[in-house]
Short mmCIF file of C-alpha atoms and ligand atoms in Angstrom, two decimals:
data_model
loop_
_atom_site.label_atom_id
_atom_site.label_comp_id
_atom_site.label_asym_id
_atom_site.label_seq_id
_atom_site.Cartn_x
_atom_site.Cartn_y
_atom_site.Cartn_z
CA UNK A 1 4.56 -133.73 217.99
CA UNK A 2 6.17 -136.63 216.25
CA UNK A 3 9.85 -135.69 215.65
CA UNK A 4 11.19 -137.43 212.47
CA UNK A 5 14.19 -135.17 211.83
CA UNK A 6 17.00 -136.82 213.72
CA UNK A 7 19.55 -136.22 210.97
CA UNK A 8 19.19 -132.52 211.81
CA UNK A 9 19.59 -133.03 215.56
CA UNK A 10 18.72 -135.58 218.20
CA UNK A 11 17.25 -135.09 221.63
CA UNK A 12 19.83 -135.27 224.35
CA UNK A 13 19.56 -138.62 226.17
CA UNK A 14 18.61 -138.28 229.88
CA UNK A 15 21.80 -140.19 230.95
CA UNK A 16 23.82 -137.78 228.96
CA UNK A 17 22.06 -134.73 230.29
CA UNK A 18 22.66 -136.00 233.78
CA UNK A 19 26.47 -136.60 233.08
CA UNK A 20 26.64 -133.07 231.60
CA UNK A 21 24.78 -131.61 234.62
CA UNK A 22 27.14 -133.23 237.12
CA UNK A 23 30.12 -131.96 235.03
CA UNK A 24 28.79 -128.40 235.19
CA UNK A 25 28.17 -128.62 238.90
CA UNK A 26 31.20 -130.54 239.93
CA UNK A 27 33.90 -130.00 237.54
CA UNK A 28 34.83 -126.37 237.97
CA UNK A 29 38.56 -126.43 237.72
CA UNK A 30 40.75 -126.10 234.70
CA UNK A 31 41.86 -129.41 233.27
CA UNK A 32 45.33 -128.00 232.58
CA UNK A 33 45.91 -127.02 236.30
CA UNK A 34 48.24 -129.23 238.11
CA UNK A 35 46.47 -129.22 241.43
CA UNK A 36 44.18 -132.07 242.52
CA UNK A 37 40.98 -130.54 241.36
CA UNK A 38 42.53 -129.78 238.01
CA UNK A 39 43.61 -133.40 237.73
CA UNK A 40 40.17 -134.63 238.62
CA UNK A 41 38.65 -132.66 235.68
CA UNK A 42 41.55 -133.85 233.44
CA UNK A 43 40.56 -137.46 234.24
CA UNK A 44 37.08 -136.84 233.21
CA UNK A 45 38.29 -135.32 229.90
CA UNK A 46 40.46 -138.27 229.36
CA UNK A 47 37.75 -140.83 230.13
CA UNK A 48 35.49 -139.11 227.60
CA UNK A 49 38.44 -139.27 225.13
CA UNK A 50 38.66 -143.04 225.59
CA UNK A 51 34.88 -143.37 225.17
CA UNK A 52 34.95 -141.47 221.99
CA UNK A 53 38.03 -143.48 220.67
CA UNK A 54 36.20 -146.69 221.47
CA UNK A 55 33.09 -145.62 219.49
CA UNK A 56 35.13 -145.27 216.29
CA UNK A 57 38.00 -147.81 217.01
CA UNK A 58 40.79 -145.17 217.28
CA UNK A 59 43.41 -144.47 219.80
CA UNK A 60 42.59 -142.08 222.51
CA UNK A 61 45.74 -139.97 221.47
CA UNK A 62 44.14 -139.56 218.07
CA UNK A 63 41.07 -137.87 219.43
CA UNK A 64 40.90 -133.95 219.23
CA UNK A 65 37.80 -132.36 220.79
CA UNK A 66 36.23 -129.62 218.79
CA UNK A 67 33.07 -127.42 218.97
CA UNK A 68 31.25 -129.86 216.61
CA UNK A 69 31.04 -131.17 213.13
CA UNK A 70 31.66 -127.82 211.34
CA UNK A 71 34.83 -127.05 213.27
CA UNK A 72 36.04 -130.71 212.82
CA UNK A 73 35.70 -130.41 209.06
CA UNK A 74 37.42 -127.11 208.90
CA UNK A 75 40.27 -128.36 211.12
CA UNK A 76 40.61 -131.48 209.01
CA UNK A 77 40.42 -130.01 205.59
CA UNK A 78 41.99 -126.53 206.21
CA UNK A 79 44.43 -127.78 208.84
CA UNK A 80 45.53 -130.75 206.84
CA UNK A 81 45.76 -128.94 203.44
CA UNK A 82 47.63 -125.98 205.06
CA UNK A 83 50.12 -128.40 206.71
CA UNK A 84 50.71 -129.95 203.31
CA UNK A 85 50.91 -126.75 201.22
CA UNK A 86 54.59 -127.30 200.36
CA UNK A 87 53.53 -130.41 198.48
CA UNK A 88 50.58 -128.77 196.60
CA UNK A 89 47.79 -126.28 196.96
CA UNK A 90 44.94 -128.40 195.77
CA UNK A 91 42.13 -130.34 197.57
CA UNK A 92 39.27 -132.44 196.36
CA UNK A 93 35.75 -132.78 197.62
CA UNK A 94 32.89 -134.85 196.65
CA UNK A 95 29.81 -132.97 195.21
CA UNK A 96 27.61 -134.18 198.02
CA UNK A 97 29.50 -132.91 201.04
CA UNK A 98 27.94 -131.03 203.75
CA UNK A 99 28.06 -127.28 203.86
CA UNK A 100 30.70 -127.68 206.61
CA UNK A 101 33.12 -129.22 204.24
CA UNK A 102 32.18 -126.82 201.33
CA UNK A 103 32.81 -123.91 203.68
CA UNK A 104 36.22 -125.26 204.61
CA UNK A 105 36.98 -125.64 200.89
CA UNK A 106 35.82 -122.08 200.09
CA UNK A 107 38.20 -120.82 202.75
CA UNK A 108 41.15 -122.71 201.04
CA UNK A 109 40.10 -121.16 197.71
CA UNK A 110 40.48 -117.78 199.29
CA UNK A 111 43.98 -118.88 200.35
CA UNK A 112 44.69 -119.75 196.69
CA UNK A 113 44.09 -123.37 196.82
CA UNK A 114 42.44 -125.07 193.86
CA UNK A 115 39.42 -127.37 194.49
CA UNK A 116 38.57 -130.56 192.43
CA UNK A 117 35.22 -132.22 192.55
CA UNK A 118 34.45 -135.91 192.86
CA UNK A 119 31.16 -136.55 191.12
CA UNK A 120 28.24 -138.59 192.39
CA UNK A 121 26.32 -141.10 190.32
CA UNK A 122 22.47 -141.28 190.18
CA UNK A 123 22.43 -144.02 192.87
CA UNK A 124 23.83 -141.53 195.38
CA UNK A 125 27.44 -142.62 195.72
CA UNK A 126 30.68 -141.23 194.67
CA UNK A 127 32.96 -143.26 192.35
CA UNK A 128 36.32 -143.69 194.22
CA UNK A 129 38.20 -144.46 190.92
CA UNK A 130 37.93 -140.76 190.07
CA UNK A 131 40.51 -140.22 192.72
CA UNK A 132 43.11 -141.77 190.33
CA UNK A 133 42.59 -138.94 187.90
CA UNK A 134 43.12 -136.10 190.30
CA UNK A 135 46.05 -133.82 189.56
CA UNK A 136 49.17 -135.00 191.58
CA UNK A 137 49.43 -131.92 193.66
CA UNK A 138 46.19 -132.80 195.29
CA UNK A 139 46.95 -133.23 199.10
CA UNK A 140 43.64 -133.91 200.84
CA UNK A 141 40.56 -135.55 199.45
CA UNK A 142 37.24 -135.21 201.37
CA UNK A 143 34.48 -137.94 201.13
CA UNK A 144 31.77 -138.22 203.87
CA UNK A 145 30.88 -141.62 205.20
CA UNK A 146 27.02 -141.25 205.01
CA UNK A 147 25.17 -138.42 203.21
CA UNK A 148 23.00 -136.30 205.50
CA UNK A 149 20.20 -135.89 202.93
CA UNK A 150 19.97 -139.46 201.35
CA UNK A 151 21.76 -141.52 203.98
CA UNK A 152 23.89 -143.23 201.11
CA UNK A 153 26.84 -144.83 202.56
CA UNK A 154 30.04 -143.83 200.52
CA UNK A 155 32.95 -146.11 199.51
CA UNK A 156 35.37 -144.36 201.94
CA UNK A 157 37.72 -147.31 202.66
CA UNK A 158 38.38 -147.70 198.93
CA UNK A 159 38.76 -143.83 198.56
CA UNK A 160 41.37 -143.92 201.38
CA UNK A 161 43.25 -146.76 199.79
CA UNK A 162 43.39 -145.13 196.38
CA UNK A 163 44.30 -141.66 197.92
CA UNK A 164 47.18 -143.17 199.80
CA UNK A 165 48.46 -144.86 196.65
CA UNK A 166 48.94 -141.39 195.29
CA UNK A 167 50.32 -139.97 198.40
CA UNK A 168 47.18 -138.05 199.24
CA UNK A 169 45.31 -137.83 202.67
CA UNK A 170 41.64 -138.71 203.07
CA UNK A 171 39.21 -136.70 205.26
CA UNK A 172 35.90 -138.41 206.12
CA UNK A 173 32.96 -136.61 207.62
CA UNK A 174 31.22 -139.40 209.65
CA UNK A 175 28.85 -137.00 211.41
CA UNK A 176 25.71 -138.76 210.24
CA UNK A 177 27.17 -142.26 210.41
CA UNK A 178 28.32 -142.33 214.01
CA UNK A 179 25.81 -144.02 216.26
CA UNK A 180 23.76 -145.46 213.33
CA UNK A 181 26.26 -147.79 211.62
CA UNK A 182 29.64 -149.16 212.70
CA UNK A 183 32.46 -146.52 212.13
CA UNK A 184 35.83 -148.02 212.23
CA UNK A 185 38.58 -145.47 211.91
CA UNK A 186 41.41 -148.13 211.72
CA UNK A 187 39.53 -150.27 209.14
CA UNK A 188 38.48 -147.29 207.06
CA UNK A 189 42.02 -146.23 206.86
CA UNK A 190 41.21 -142.54 206.70
CA UNK A 191 43.61 -139.83 208.01
CA UNK A 192 41.01 -137.51 209.48
CA UNK A 193 37.27 -138.30 210.66
CA UNK A 194 34.84 -136.13 212.15
CA UNK A 195 31.92 -136.68 214.48
CA UNK A 196 29.38 -134.45 216.24
CA UNK A 197 27.58 -135.16 219.55
CA UNK A 198 24.24 -133.77 218.63
CA UNK A 199 23.62 -136.41 216.10
CA UNK A 200 23.96 -139.19 218.53
CA UNK A 201 22.12 -138.17 221.64
CA UNK A 202 24.55 -135.58 222.90
CA UNK A 203 24.42 -131.74 223.12
CA UNK A 204 25.07 -129.38 220.32
CA UNK A 205 28.41 -127.59 220.14
CA UNK A 206 30.81 -130.42 220.87
CA UNK A 207 32.32 -133.02 218.62
CA UNK A 208 35.63 -134.64 217.70
CA UNK A 209 38.16 -134.87 215.03
CA UNK A 210 40.11 -138.17 214.87
CA UNK A 211 43.46 -137.54 213.46
CA UNK A 212 45.69 -140.50 212.45
CA UNK A 213 49.05 -140.61 214.23
CA UNK A 214 51.54 -138.86 211.92
CA UNK A 215 48.89 -137.25 209.68
CA UNK A 216 49.85 -133.59 209.03
CA UNK A 217 47.66 -131.00 210.84
CA UNK A 218 48.06 -127.31 211.23
CA UNK A 219 46.01 -125.99 214.15
CA UNK A 220 43.45 -123.37 213.45
CA UNK A 221 43.18 -121.97 217.00
CA UNK A 222 46.68 -121.23 218.35
CA UNK A 223 48.49 -119.75 221.18
CA UNK A 224 48.08 -122.64 223.71
CA UNK A 225 49.03 -126.25 223.43
CA UNK A 226 45.70 -127.80 224.28
CA UNK A 227 44.76 -131.11 222.69
CA UNK A 228 48.46 -131.99 222.05
CA UNK A 229 48.87 -128.66 220.23
CA UNK A 230 46.06 -129.45 217.74
CA UNK A 231 43.34 -127.26 219.05
CA UNK A 232 43.95 -124.40 221.38
CA UNK A 233 41.41 -123.30 224.02
CA UNK A 234 40.35 -124.52 227.34
CA UNK A 235 38.31 -127.62 226.82
CA UNK A 236 34.52 -127.55 227.03
CA UNK A 237 34.49 -130.02 229.83
CA UNK A 238 30.66 -130.45 230.30
CA UNK A 239 30.39 -130.95 226.48
CA UNK A 240 33.21 -133.33 226.41
CA UNK A 241 31.83 -135.32 229.21
CA UNK A 242 28.51 -135.43 227.51
CA UNK A 243 30.03 -136.46 224.16
CA UNK A 244 31.79 -139.29 225.99
CA UNK A 245 28.63 -140.53 227.68
CA UNK A 246 26.72 -140.36 224.37
CA UNK A 247 29.49 -142.25 222.61
CA UNK A 248 29.59 -144.99 225.26
CA UNK A 249 25.84 -145.50 224.99
CA UNK A 250 25.92 -145.41 221.35
CA UNK A 251 28.67 -148.00 221.07
CA UNK A 252 26.87 -150.34 223.66
CA UNK A 253 23.57 -150.11 221.72
CA UNK A 254 24.78 -149.82 218.12
CA UNK A 255 23.49 -153.16 217.02
CA UNK A 256 20.11 -152.85 218.62
CA UNK A 257 19.73 -149.21 217.46
CA UNK A 258 20.50 -150.05 213.86
CA UNK A 259 18.04 -152.87 213.72
CA UNK A 260 15.31 -150.70 215.44
CA UNK A 261 15.86 -147.94 213.04
CA UNK A 262 16.03 -150.22 209.84
CA UNK A 263 12.73 -151.79 210.85
CA UNK A 264 11.10 -148.41 211.36
CA UNK A 265 12.53 -147.13 207.97
CA UNK A 266 11.47 -150.15 206.09
CA UNK A 267 8.00 -150.08 207.55
CA UNK A 268 7.65 -146.25 206.65
CA UNK A 269 8.81 -146.94 203.05
CA UNK A 270 6.64 -149.85 202.50
CA UNK A 271 3.58 -147.96 203.82
CA UNK A 272 4.42 -144.95 201.74
CA UNK A 273 5.00 -146.91 198.49
CA UNK A 274 1.65 -148.74 199.07
CA UNK A 275 -0.17 -145.40 199.52
CA UNK A 276 1.75 -143.65 196.70
CA UNK A 277 3.04 -146.08 194.12
CA UNK A 278 4.77 -143.22 192.25
CA UNK A 279 6.83 -142.20 195.28
CA UNK A 280 10.57 -142.12 194.47
CA UNK A 281 13.11 -142.94 197.25
CA UNK A 282 16.31 -141.26 196.40
CA UNK A 283 19.37 -143.51 197.00
CA UNK A 284 17.32 -146.67 197.63
CA UNK A 285 19.33 -148.64 195.38
CA UNK A 286 22.53 -148.00 197.39
CA UNK A 287 23.66 -149.07 200.87
CA UNK A 288 22.10 -146.51 203.19
CA UNK A 289 21.92 -145.42 206.80
CA UNK A 290 19.12 -147.44 208.59
CA UNK A 291 17.13 -144.30 209.73
CA UNK A 292 16.93 -142.07 206.56
CA UNK A 293 14.29 -141.79 203.83
CA UNK A 294 14.65 -139.11 201.16
CA UNK A 295 11.46 -139.27 199.21
CA UNK A 296 9.65 -137.26 196.39
CA UNK A 297 5.95 -137.74 195.96
CA UNK A 298 5.39 -136.32 192.50
CA UNK A 299 3.21 -133.29 192.35
CA UNK A 300 3.60 -132.52 196.09
CA UNK A 301 6.08 -129.68 196.44
CA UNK A 302 8.25 -130.10 199.48
CA UNK A 303 7.29 -126.89 201.19
CA UNK A 304 3.54 -127.49 200.78
CA UNK A 305 3.94 -131.07 202.11
CA UNK A 306 6.14 -130.05 204.92
CA UNK A 307 3.92 -127.25 206.27
CA UNK A 308 0.71 -129.60 206.00
CA UNK A 309 2.60 -132.33 207.92
CA UNK A 310 3.80 -129.82 210.49
CA UNK A 311 0.17 -128.64 211.08
CA UNK A 312 -0.53 -132.35 211.79
CA UNK A 313 2.21 -132.59 214.28
CA UNK A 314 4.71 -134.46 211.98
CA UNK A 315 8.19 -132.95 212.03
CA UNK A 316 10.26 -133.66 208.80
CA UNK A 317 12.75 -131.84 206.88
CA UNK A 318 12.64 -130.59 203.26
CA UNK A 319 15.26 -132.04 200.80
CA UNK A 320 15.17 -128.75 199.03
CA UNK A 321 15.81 -125.28 200.18
CA UNK A 322 12.69 -123.13 200.57
CA UNK A 323 13.14 -119.39 200.62
CA UNK A 324 10.43 -116.81 200.21
CA UNK A 325 8.06 -119.10 198.26
CA UNK A 326 10.63 -120.42 195.89
CA UNK A 327 11.88 -123.98 196.12
CA UNK A 328 15.39 -124.90 195.00
CA UNK A 329 16.36 -128.43 194.49
CA UNK A 330 19.05 -129.72 196.90
CA UNK A 331 22.49 -129.73 195.36
CA UNK A 332 22.78 -133.45 196.50
CA UNK A 333 19.87 -134.45 194.42
CA UNK A 334 20.99 -132.21 191.58
CA UNK A 335 24.42 -133.96 191.65
CA UNK A 336 22.38 -137.37 191.55
CA UNK A 337 20.74 -135.98 188.43
CA UNK A 338 17.21 -136.13 189.90
CA UNK A 339 15.05 -134.06 187.54
CA UNK A 340 14.20 -130.61 189.00
CA UNK A 341 10.30 -131.24 189.27
CA UNK A 342 11.01 -134.27 191.36
CA UNK A 343 13.78 -132.79 193.38
CA UNK A 344 11.58 -129.93 194.62
CA UNK A 345 9.19 -132.50 196.00
CA UNK A 346 11.90 -134.18 198.17
CA UNK A 347 11.40 -134.58 201.88
CA UNK A 348 13.84 -136.31 204.33
CA UNK A 349 12.32 -138.36 207.13
CA UNK A 350 14.85 -139.48 209.67
CA UNK A 351 13.92 -141.76 212.65
CA UNK A 352 15.86 -141.95 215.73
CA UNK A 353 16.29 -144.20 218.78
CA UNK A 354 13.14 -142.90 220.56
CA UNK A 355 11.03 -143.20 217.46
CA UNK A 356 8.22 -145.96 217.87
CA UNK A 357 6.22 -147.93 215.26
CA UNK A 358 3.10 -146.07 216.40
CA UNK A 359 4.73 -142.79 215.43
CA UNK A 360 5.64 -144.21 212.08
CA UNK A 361 2.12 -145.37 211.47
CA UNK A 362 0.80 -141.94 212.53
CA UNK A 363 3.24 -140.34 210.14
CA UNK A 364 1.80 -142.60 207.39
CA UNK A 365 -1.75 -141.60 208.16
CA UNK A 366 -0.67 -138.00 208.03
CA UNK A 367 0.91 -138.42 204.71
CA UNK A 368 -2.17 -140.06 203.32
CA UNK A 369 -4.24 -137.02 204.41
CA UNK A 370 -1.64 -134.26 203.47
CA UNK A 371 -0.32 -135.47 200.16
CA UNK A 372 -3.59 -134.80 198.25
CA UNK A 373 -3.82 -131.32 199.88
CA UNK A 374 -0.21 -130.53 199.08
CA UNK A 375 -0.83 -131.78 195.49
CA UNK A 376 -3.74 -129.45 195.17
CA UNK A 377 -1.79 -126.51 196.37
CA UNK A 378 1.05 -127.25 194.12
CA UNK A 379 -1.28 -127.49 191.09
CA UNK A 380 -2.77 -124.24 192.08
CA UNK A 381 0.68 -122.66 192.42
CA UNK A 382 -0.34 -121.42 196.01
CA UNK A 383 1.94 -120.23 198.62
CA UNK A 384 3.51 -122.67 201.15
N1 LIG B 1 28.58 -132.82 208.56
C1 LIG B 1 27.40 -133.48 208.30
C2 LIG B 1 27.25 -134.60 207.37
C3 LIG B 1 26.32 -132.90 208.98
O1 LIG B 1 25.10 -133.57 208.77
C4 LIG B 1 26.43 -131.92 209.86
C5 LIG B 1 25.13 -131.29 210.55
O2 LIG B 1 24.14 -131.24 209.94
C6 LIG B 1 27.72 -131.32 210.05
C7 LIG B 1 28.63 -131.82 209.34
C8 LIG B 1 27.88 -130.13 211.00
O3 LIG B 1 27.91 -130.52 212.28
P1 LIG B 1 27.67 -129.40 213.50
O4 LIG B 1 26.14 -129.12 213.43
O5 LIG B 1 28.10 -130.25 214.78
O6 LIG B 1 28.58 -128.31 213.31
#
């Protein structure tokens, strides 16, 4: 099988798996315990905190471990907005945010908050000047660093600057960016930033929220003072150790990884355009993650093409939601004003560190074979 779905999840790196195994086997005490064993576990947690902080250029004290990106987004948006509710009950999110952010916003709406939207242009990025027009009682603005579907990198530093001018806080979901492009918490100037281990060679179910010193945050999990009172619950020590190991490797190899991914992505897109000159790569005019291609090949519906590729051992993701034979265009592509007939043909191909040139070439050969079949099926209106 050729796995080209690294934006969905990455395989755990062997070094990370080994660090996690050693933590499961050897770090059995509670890191809050004052005895020597407890302190040994605490030291491992704090080492990982330092590794995560180094990956994103933050202070270790700003790192809060969470159960992943979804919790991080909820803690930032809900926890930030709730802490600031005396100032206003309104948040703003971009129209291309991940479900994790949308879910957090929907909870806030249930708590009688209003939600504004920052629109996305056809190129795939959000116009940060729209922040200037937000109602003044908006407290937290959410803008992701890189979109999970298109890979388009968003103008987060400018958004943070504009939000701060108006006394608002900025939350940035950097789940897809971390490990692929430099993520600099200090330079971005955001208040809350979220990463997730399983997108950078670590395990699922562990991540971190970076909270700027002094940024308001109401904890969602309470009752104990873990993570300096920001997230109650005994720490997931093996997960934290694994995240730390993955972050350290990602930081050390970032330049080489980015260059490797970019070369693969460019080779894939050049090959695809040569074979299918009518292929449309969404977001290709904007700065993008080096590993992500979101492409529509007109006439080849995403579900038909995805299944044909899967049968040939090529694993990619649909840029559209397929449910019981019906294909719905992704909200991200809809926000980019991609016509429906093109949006239902969108596939996401995302390379990773282990991807090789030979695999990209094999994927191109599979596309050449599968696209005509998918087109025939789409023409016939047949099942996926
Ligand atoms: N944010 C983005 C941009 C993502 O791509 C994802 C995962 O796909 C998440 C958040 C959720 O992260 P997790 O799977 O760790 O909950």
